[in-house]
Coordinates of C-alpha atoms in Angstrom, one line a residue:
M1 CA 52.7 -10.5 -9.8
M2 CA 51.6 -8.8 -12.2
I3 CA 49.4 -11.5 -14.0
F4 CA 47.7 -12.5 -10.1
R5 CA 47.4 -8.8 -9.6
W6 CA 44.9 -8.6 -13.4
M7 CA 43.5 -12.3 -12.3
S8 CA 41.9 -10.1 -9.4
F9 CA 41.1 -7.6 -11.1
A10 CA 39.4 -9.2 -13.0
A11 CA 37.9 -11.4 -11.3
A12 CA 36.2 -8.1 -9.3
M13 CA 34.8 -7.2 -12.4
M14 CA 33.3 -10.1 -12.9
L15 CA 32.1 -10.1 -9.2
I16 CA 30.9 -6.1 -9.6
A17 CA 29.0 -7.5 -13.5
S18 CA 27.6 -10.5 -12.0
S19 CA 25.8 -8.1 -9.2
S20 CA 24.9 -5.6 -11.5
F21 CA 23.2 -8.4 -13.9
A22 CA 20.9 -9.1 -11.1
Q23 CA 20.3 -6.0 -10.2
K24 CA 19.4 -5.0 -14.0
K25 CA 16.1 -3.4 -14.7
E26 CA 13.7 -5.6 -15.9
V27 CA 11.4 -3.9 -18.7
V28 CA 8.4 -2.6 -17.8
K29 CA 5.0 -2.8 -19.8
V30 CA 1.3 -0.8 -18.8
I31 CA -1.2 -1.8 -21.1
K32 CA -4.9 -0.4 -20.9
S33 CA -7.5 -2.2 -21.8
S34 CA -10.1 -0.8 -24.1
S35 CA -12.5 -3.0 -23.1
E36 CA -12.8 -2.8 -18.9
N37 CA -11.6 0.0 -16.6
R38 CA -8.4 -1.9 -15.9
V39 CA -4.8 -1.0 -16.6
D40 CA -2.1 -4.0 -16.4
I41 CA 1.8 -3.7 -15.6
L42 CA 3.7 -6.6 -16.7
I43 CA 7.8 -6.2 -15.6
G44 CA 9.7 -8.7 -17.6
G45 CA 7.0 -10.3 -19.3
Q46 CA 5.3 -11.8 -16.1
P47 CA 2.3 -10.3 -14.6
F48 CA 3.3 -7.7 -11.7
T49 CA -0.1 -6.1 -10.8
S50 CA -3.4 -4.2 -12.3
L51 CA -5.1 -0.9 -11.4
L52 CA -8.7 -1.7 -11.3
Y53 CA -11.3 0.8 -11.1
P54 CA -14.6 -0.6 -12.2
D55 CA -18.3 1.1 -10.6
S56 CA -18.7 -1.6 -9.0
L57 CA -15.2 -1.2 -6.3
E58 CA -15.8 1.7 -4.0
K59 CA -11.9 2.8 -4.8
P60 CA -9.1 2.2 -7.2
V61 CA -6.8 -0.3 -6.4
L62 CA -3.7 -2.6 -7.4
Y63 CA -4.8 -5.6 -7.3
P64 CA -3.6 -8.8 -7.2
I65 CA 0.4 -7.8 -6.2
H66 CA 3.2 -10.6 -7.4
A67 CA 6.6 -10.9 -6.2
A68 CA 9.3 -10.9 -8.7
N69 CA 9.0 -14.6 -8.7
G70 CA 5.0 -14.6 -9.6
T71 CA 4.1 -15.4 -5.5
V72 CA 0.6 -13.4 -5.2
V73 CA 1.4 -11.4 -2.1
T74 CA -1.9 -9.9 -1.5
R75 CA -5.1 -11.8 0.0
G76 CA -7.5 -12.7 -2.8
F77 CA -10.7 -12.0 -1.0
P78 CA -13.3 -10.5 -2.1
L79 CA -12.5 -10.6 -5.4
E80 CA -10.8 -14.2 -6.0
S81 CA -11.5 -15.9 -2.9
R82 CA -8.8 -18.6 -2.3
P83 CA -9.3 -22.0 0.2
G84 CA -8.9 -21.4 3.8
E85 CA -8.3 -17.3 3.7
P86 CA -9.5 -15.0 6.0
T87 CA -13.2 -12.9 5.0
D88 CA -13.1 -10.1 7.1
H89 CA -13.1 -6.7 5.9
P90 CA -14.1 -6.6 2.5
H91 CA -13.4 -3.6 2.0
H92 CA -9.5 -4.6 2.3
I93 CA -8.7 -5.2 -1.4
G94 CA -5.0 -5.1 -2.7
L95 CA -3.5 -1.8 -2.1
W96 CA -5.4 1.2 -2.1
F97 CA -5.9 5.2 -0.6
N98 CA -8.3 6.7 1.5
F99 CA -9.6 7.8 4.6
E100 CA -11.9 7.1 7.4
N101 CA -13.3 10.5 8.0
V102 CA -13.4 13.3 5.5
N103 CA -15.5 15.6 6.6
G104 CA -17.2 13.2 8.3
L105 CA -17.7 10.6 5.2
D106 CA -16.1 6.9 5.9
F107 CA -14.4 6.6 2.4
W108 CA -12.2 3.5 4.2
N109 CA -15.0 1.2 5.2
N110 CA -17.3 1.5 2.0
S111 CA -18.1 -1.6 0.5
Y112 CA -20.7 -3.8 -1.1
A113 CA -21.4 -5.5 2.5
I114 CA -22.9 -1.6 3.9
P115 CA -26.4 -1.3 3.6
A116 CA -28.4 1.2 1.7
N117 CA -29.9 2.6 4.4
K118 CA -26.1 3.5 5.6
K119 CA -24.3 4.3 2.4
S120 CA -25.3 8.2 2.7
L121 CA -22.4 8.1 5.6
Y122 CA -19.7 6.4 3.4
G123 CA -17.6 8.2 0.6
W124 CA -16.6 6.8 -3.1
V125 CA -13.3 7.5 -5.1
R126 CA -14.6 7.5 -8.8
T127 CA -11.7 7.4 -10.8
D128 CA -12.8 9.2 -14.8
R129 CA -9.7 9.1 -16.7
I130 CA -6.6 7.3 -17.3
I131 CA -4.2 10.9 -17.7
E132 CA -0.8 9.0 -18.5
T133 CA 0.6 5.3 -19.3
K134 CA 3.8 4.6 -20.3
S135 CA 6.1 1.8 -20.8
G136 CA 10.1 1.2 -20.3
S137 CA 12.7 1.0 -17.6
T138 CA 9.7 2.7 -15.3
G139 CA 6.6 2.1 -16.0
I140 CA 3.9 5.1 -15.7
L141 CA 0.7 4.9 -14.6
A142 CA -1.5 8.2 -13.9
Y143 CA -4.7 8.7 -12.8
H144 CA -7.7 11.0 -12.0
A145 CA -10.2 10.5 -9.4
N146 CA -13.1 12.2 -7.6
W147 CA -13.6 11.4 -3.6
V148 CA -17.6 12.6 -3.7
N149 CA -20.4 11.4 -1.4
Q150 CA -23.6 9.5 -2.2
K151 CA -24.9 12.5 -4.2
K152 CA -21.6 12.6 -6.6
Q153 CA -21.3 16.0 -5.0
V154 CA -17.5 16.7 -5.3
L155 CA -15.3 17.1 -2.1
M156 CA -11.8 16.3 -3.7
E157 CA -10.0 15.5 -6.6
E158 CA -7.3 13.5 -6.8
T159 CA -4.0 12.7 -9.1
T160 CA -2.0 9.9 -8.7
R161 CA 1.0 8.8 -10.3
F162 CA 2.5 5.4 -10.2
E163 CA 5.8 4.3 -11.0
F164 CA 6.6 1.1 -11.4
S165 CA 10.3 -0.7 -11.9
G166 CA 11.7 -4.7 -10.8
S167 CA 15.3 -6.3 -11.0
A168 CA 15.3 -10.5 -10.6
N169 CA 13.7 -10.5 -7.2
Q170 CA 12.5 -7.0 -6.4
R171 CA 9.1 -5.1 -7.7
I172 CA 8.9 -1.6 -6.6
I173 CA 6.3 1.1 -6.4
D174 CA 6.5 4.4 -6.1
R175 CA 3.1 6.6 -5.6
F176 CA 2.5 10.1 -5.2
T177 CA -1.3 11.0 -5.0
T178 CA -2.1 14.9 -4.8
L179 CA -5.6 15.8 -3.1
N180 CA -7.1 18.8 -4.3
A181 CA -10.1 20.4 -2.1
D182 CA -13.3 21.4 -4.3
T183 CA -14.3 22.8 -0.6
D184 CA -13.2 23.2 2.8
I185 CA -11.9 20.0 3.8
A186 CA -11.1 18.3 7.5
F187 CA -9.2 14.9 8.1
N188 CA -10.5 14.2 11.2
D189 CA -7.9 12.5 13.0
A190 CA -9.0 8.2 13.0
K191 CA -7.6 5.2 12.7
D192 CA -8.3 3.7 9.6
G193 CA -6.0 4.9 6.8
M194 CA -4.1 5.9 4.2
L195 CA -1.9 3.7 2.4
G196 CA -3.5 0.2 3.0
L197 CA -2.3 -3.1 1.6
R198 CA -4.4 -6.5 2.5
L199 CA -1.4 -9.4 3.0
A200 CA -2.0 -13.0 1.7
H201 CA -2.6 -15.3 4.6
E202 CA 1.4 -16.3 4.9
L203 CA 2.3 -13.1 5.9
Q204 CA 0.0 -12.8 8.8
I205 CA 1.2 -12.9 12.6
P206 CA 0.2 -16.2 13.5
T207 CA -2.1 -16.4 16.6
N208 CA -4.9 -18.8 17.6
E209 CA -7.2 -16.5 19.3
D210 CA -10.3 -15.0 17.9
Q211 CA -10.3 -11.0 17.7
Q212 CA -12.7 -8.7 17.6
F213 CA -12.9 -4.6 16.0
T214 CA -15.2 -2.4 16.1
D215 CA -15.2 1.1 13.8
N216 CA -16.2 4.2 14.9
K217 CA -20.3 3.9 13.4
G218 CA -20.6 0.4 16.0
N219 CA -20.2 -2.3 13.2
V220 CA -18.3 -5.2 14.5
T221 CA -15.8 -7.5 12.7
M222 CA -14.7 -10.8 14.4
V223 CA -11.1 -12.2 12.9
K224 CA -11.1 -16.1 13.9
G225 CA -7.8 -17.4 15.4
G226 CA -5.8 -19.3 12.6
T227 CA -4.8 -23.2 13.9
D228 CA -3.9 -24.3 10.1
H229 CA -0.3 -23.1 10.4
I230 CA -0.4 -20.9 7.3
A231 CA 0.6 -17.9 9.1
N232 CA 4.2 -17.1 9.8
G233 CA 4.5 -13.3 9.3
N234 CA 6.1 -10.9 11.3
Y235 CA 6.4 -7.4 11.2
L236 CA 9.9 -4.7 11.5
T237 CA 9.5 -0.9 11.5
S238 CA 12.8 1.0 11.5
A239 CA 12.6 2.4 15.2
G240 CA 12.7 -1.5 16.0
K241 CA 9.6 -2.4 17.0
T242 CA 8.2 -5.9 16.2
G243 CA 5.1 -8.2 15.5
N244 CA 2.2 -6.8 17.2
D245 CA 4.5 -4.1 19.2
A246 CA 4.6 -1.8 15.3
W247 CA 1.2 -1.1 15.5
S248 CA 0.4 2.6 16.6
T249 CA 4.4 3.4 16.6
R250 CA 5.9 6.1 14.5
G251 CA 8.7 5.0 11.7
V252 CA 10.5 5.8 8.7
W253 CA 10.0 2.4 7.2
C254 CA 8.0 -0.8 8.3
K255 CA 8.4 -4.3 6.8
V256 CA 6.1 -7.6 6.6
F257 CA 8.2 -11.1 5.8
G258 CA 7.4 -14.8 6.3
K259 CA 8.1 -17.8 4.4
M260 CA 5.7 -18.2 1.1
G261 CA 6.7 -21.4 -0.4
A262 CA 10.2 -21.7 -0.8
D263 CA 10.9 -18.4 -0.5
S264 CA 11.1 -15.6 2.4
V265 CA 8.9 -12.8 0.8
G266 CA 9.2 -9.0 2.2
I267 CA 7.0 -6.1 1.7
V268 CA 8.3 -3.1 2.9
I269 CA 5.9 0.7 3.1
I270 CA 9.1 3.8 2.9
D271 CA 7.6 7.3 4.0
H272 CA 8.5 10.2 2.7
P273 CA 10.0 13.7 4.6
K274 CA 7.8 15.9 2.7
N275 CA 4.9 14.0 3.8
P276 CA 2.1 15.6 6.4
N277 CA 3.1 14.2 9.8
Y278 CA 6.1 12.3 9.0
P279 CA 7.0 9.9 9.9
T280 CA 4.0 8.1 9.7
F281 CA 2.2 6.0 12.3
W282 CA 1.9 2.0 11.2
H283 CA -1.9 0.7 11.6
A284 CA -0.3 -2.5 11.1
R285 CA -2.2 -5.8 12.3
G286 CA -1.0 -9.0 13.0
Y287 CA -4.2 -10.5 10.7
G288 CA -3.2 -8.5 7.8
L289 CA -3.9 -5.3 7.0
F290 CA -1.0 -2.8 6.5
A291 CA -1.2 0.3 6.4
A292 CA 0.5 3.8 6.3
N293 CA -1.8 6.1 8.0
P294 CA 0.0 9.9 9.0
L295 CA -3.6 11.3 9.8
G296 CA -4.5 9.5 13.0
E297 CA -2.3 10.6 16.4
K298 CA -5.1 11.2 18.6
V299 CA -5.9 7.4 18.3
F300 CA -2.7 6.3 18.1
T301 CA -1.6 8.5 21.0
N302 CA -4.6 7.6 23.0
G303 CA -5.6 11.6 22.8
K304 CA -2.5 13.2 24.5
S305 CA -2.0 14.7 20.5
S306 CA -4.0 15.5 17.3
L307 CA -3.4 17.0 13.6
N308 CA -6.9 17.2 12.4
L309 CA -5.0 18.1 9.2
K310 CA -7.4 20.8 7.0
L311 CA -7.8 21.8 3.7
K312 CA -8.9 25.2 2.5
K313 CA -11.2 25.2 -0.6
G314 CA -8.3 25.3 -3.4
E315 CA -5.7 24.1 -1.2
S316 CA -3.6 20.6 -2.0
V317 CA -1.7 18.1 -0.1
T318 CA 0.7 15.9 -1.2
F319 CA 1.7 11.8 0.0
R320 CA 4.3 10.1 -1.1
Y321 CA 5.0 6.3 -0.7
R322 CA 7.4 3.6 -1.8
I323 CA 6.5 0.0 -1.3
V324 CA 9.1 -2.7 -2.0
I325 CA 8.2 -6.5 -2.4
S326 CA 11.2 -8.6 -1.8
S327 CA 11.8 -12.6 -3.0
G328 CA 14.7 -15.1 -2.0
D329 CA 16.7 -16.7 0.2
K330 CA 16.7 -13.6 2.5
T331 CA 14.5 -10.1 2.7
I332 CA 16.2 -6.7 2.5
S333 CA 18.4 -6.3 5.9
T334 CA 17.8 -3.2 7.8
A335 CA 20.9 -1.4 6.2
G336 CA 19.4 -2.0 3.0
L337 CA 15.8 -0.1 3.8
N338 CA 17.6 2.5 5.0
K339 CA 19.4 3.3 2.1
M340 CA 16.3 2.8 0.0
A341 CA 14.7 5.1 2.3
T342 CA 17.6 7.9 2.2
E343 CA 16.9 7.6 -1.9
F344 CA 13.3 7.6 -2.1
A345 CA 13.9 10.8 0.4
G346 CA 15.6 13.0 -3.0
K347 CA 13.0 11.9 -5.0

């Protein structure tokens, strides 16, 4: 009997050890380029993502982003187009953070596609220095940027800190962004904001219908319906909303998931209770835009309520988000995501 109990105990310890090993953190390397405005992040010796901040981009972005199995989960266009993928919304690049209406300037929709005679209506987020890079079980990357108009006058200063980590089948990005007002600032409620991610073709929700979107300046974008059967994604929020019904609703987290190759891939954005207007509204579109926008209340409630966040000169506001990318035979369960959200809330 004692031998049986010992064997049961040993088997249990082996199971726990095996589970711990599967979740063991991999080494993160954060490497700043000496010749480009670029910082590369490797996890377990494999590329995870890069911070790109050249003058040719209108904001800093994390691009591309890989799952732990190496699959690229972000769209390639406009930096590295792939055959058959959508080419709408050229301002959707990797993972980024900005907003459509800051003192009347549109930071979100700015791209190379905006004609010169309209550029004065748009703002830029210009990264001027890397503050910190650190490798280890958790990789650290921090930068400073200025939110400016076309005359390079500074409206706000941004300080962002990323914490990167990963295990055998998971990657995590914790983002902490503080915006300091250099003048009085009005974030007028708008649809397009704030933490945005443009998904790979496979993670779009399948549709055969063309879709037309018009921004607040009258620019029309047509998204063609797909007939190639590549798109197979879906959304699920913490409030139980699925598919296109996730758009404009609130939730602590939202997950997009689908098959990419042989694996199930999931990407989750988790909101933080210290963020303005928690829990956030989800600007989650079936065509592949996955965004958390706490500052779009007037649009998402059809005018029933509004926020219109304001900062006086010298004041600041901080936004905190966790992005989790999983790959394997299944994605993270609702119970698992609720646990992650609780853990993140404590940071």
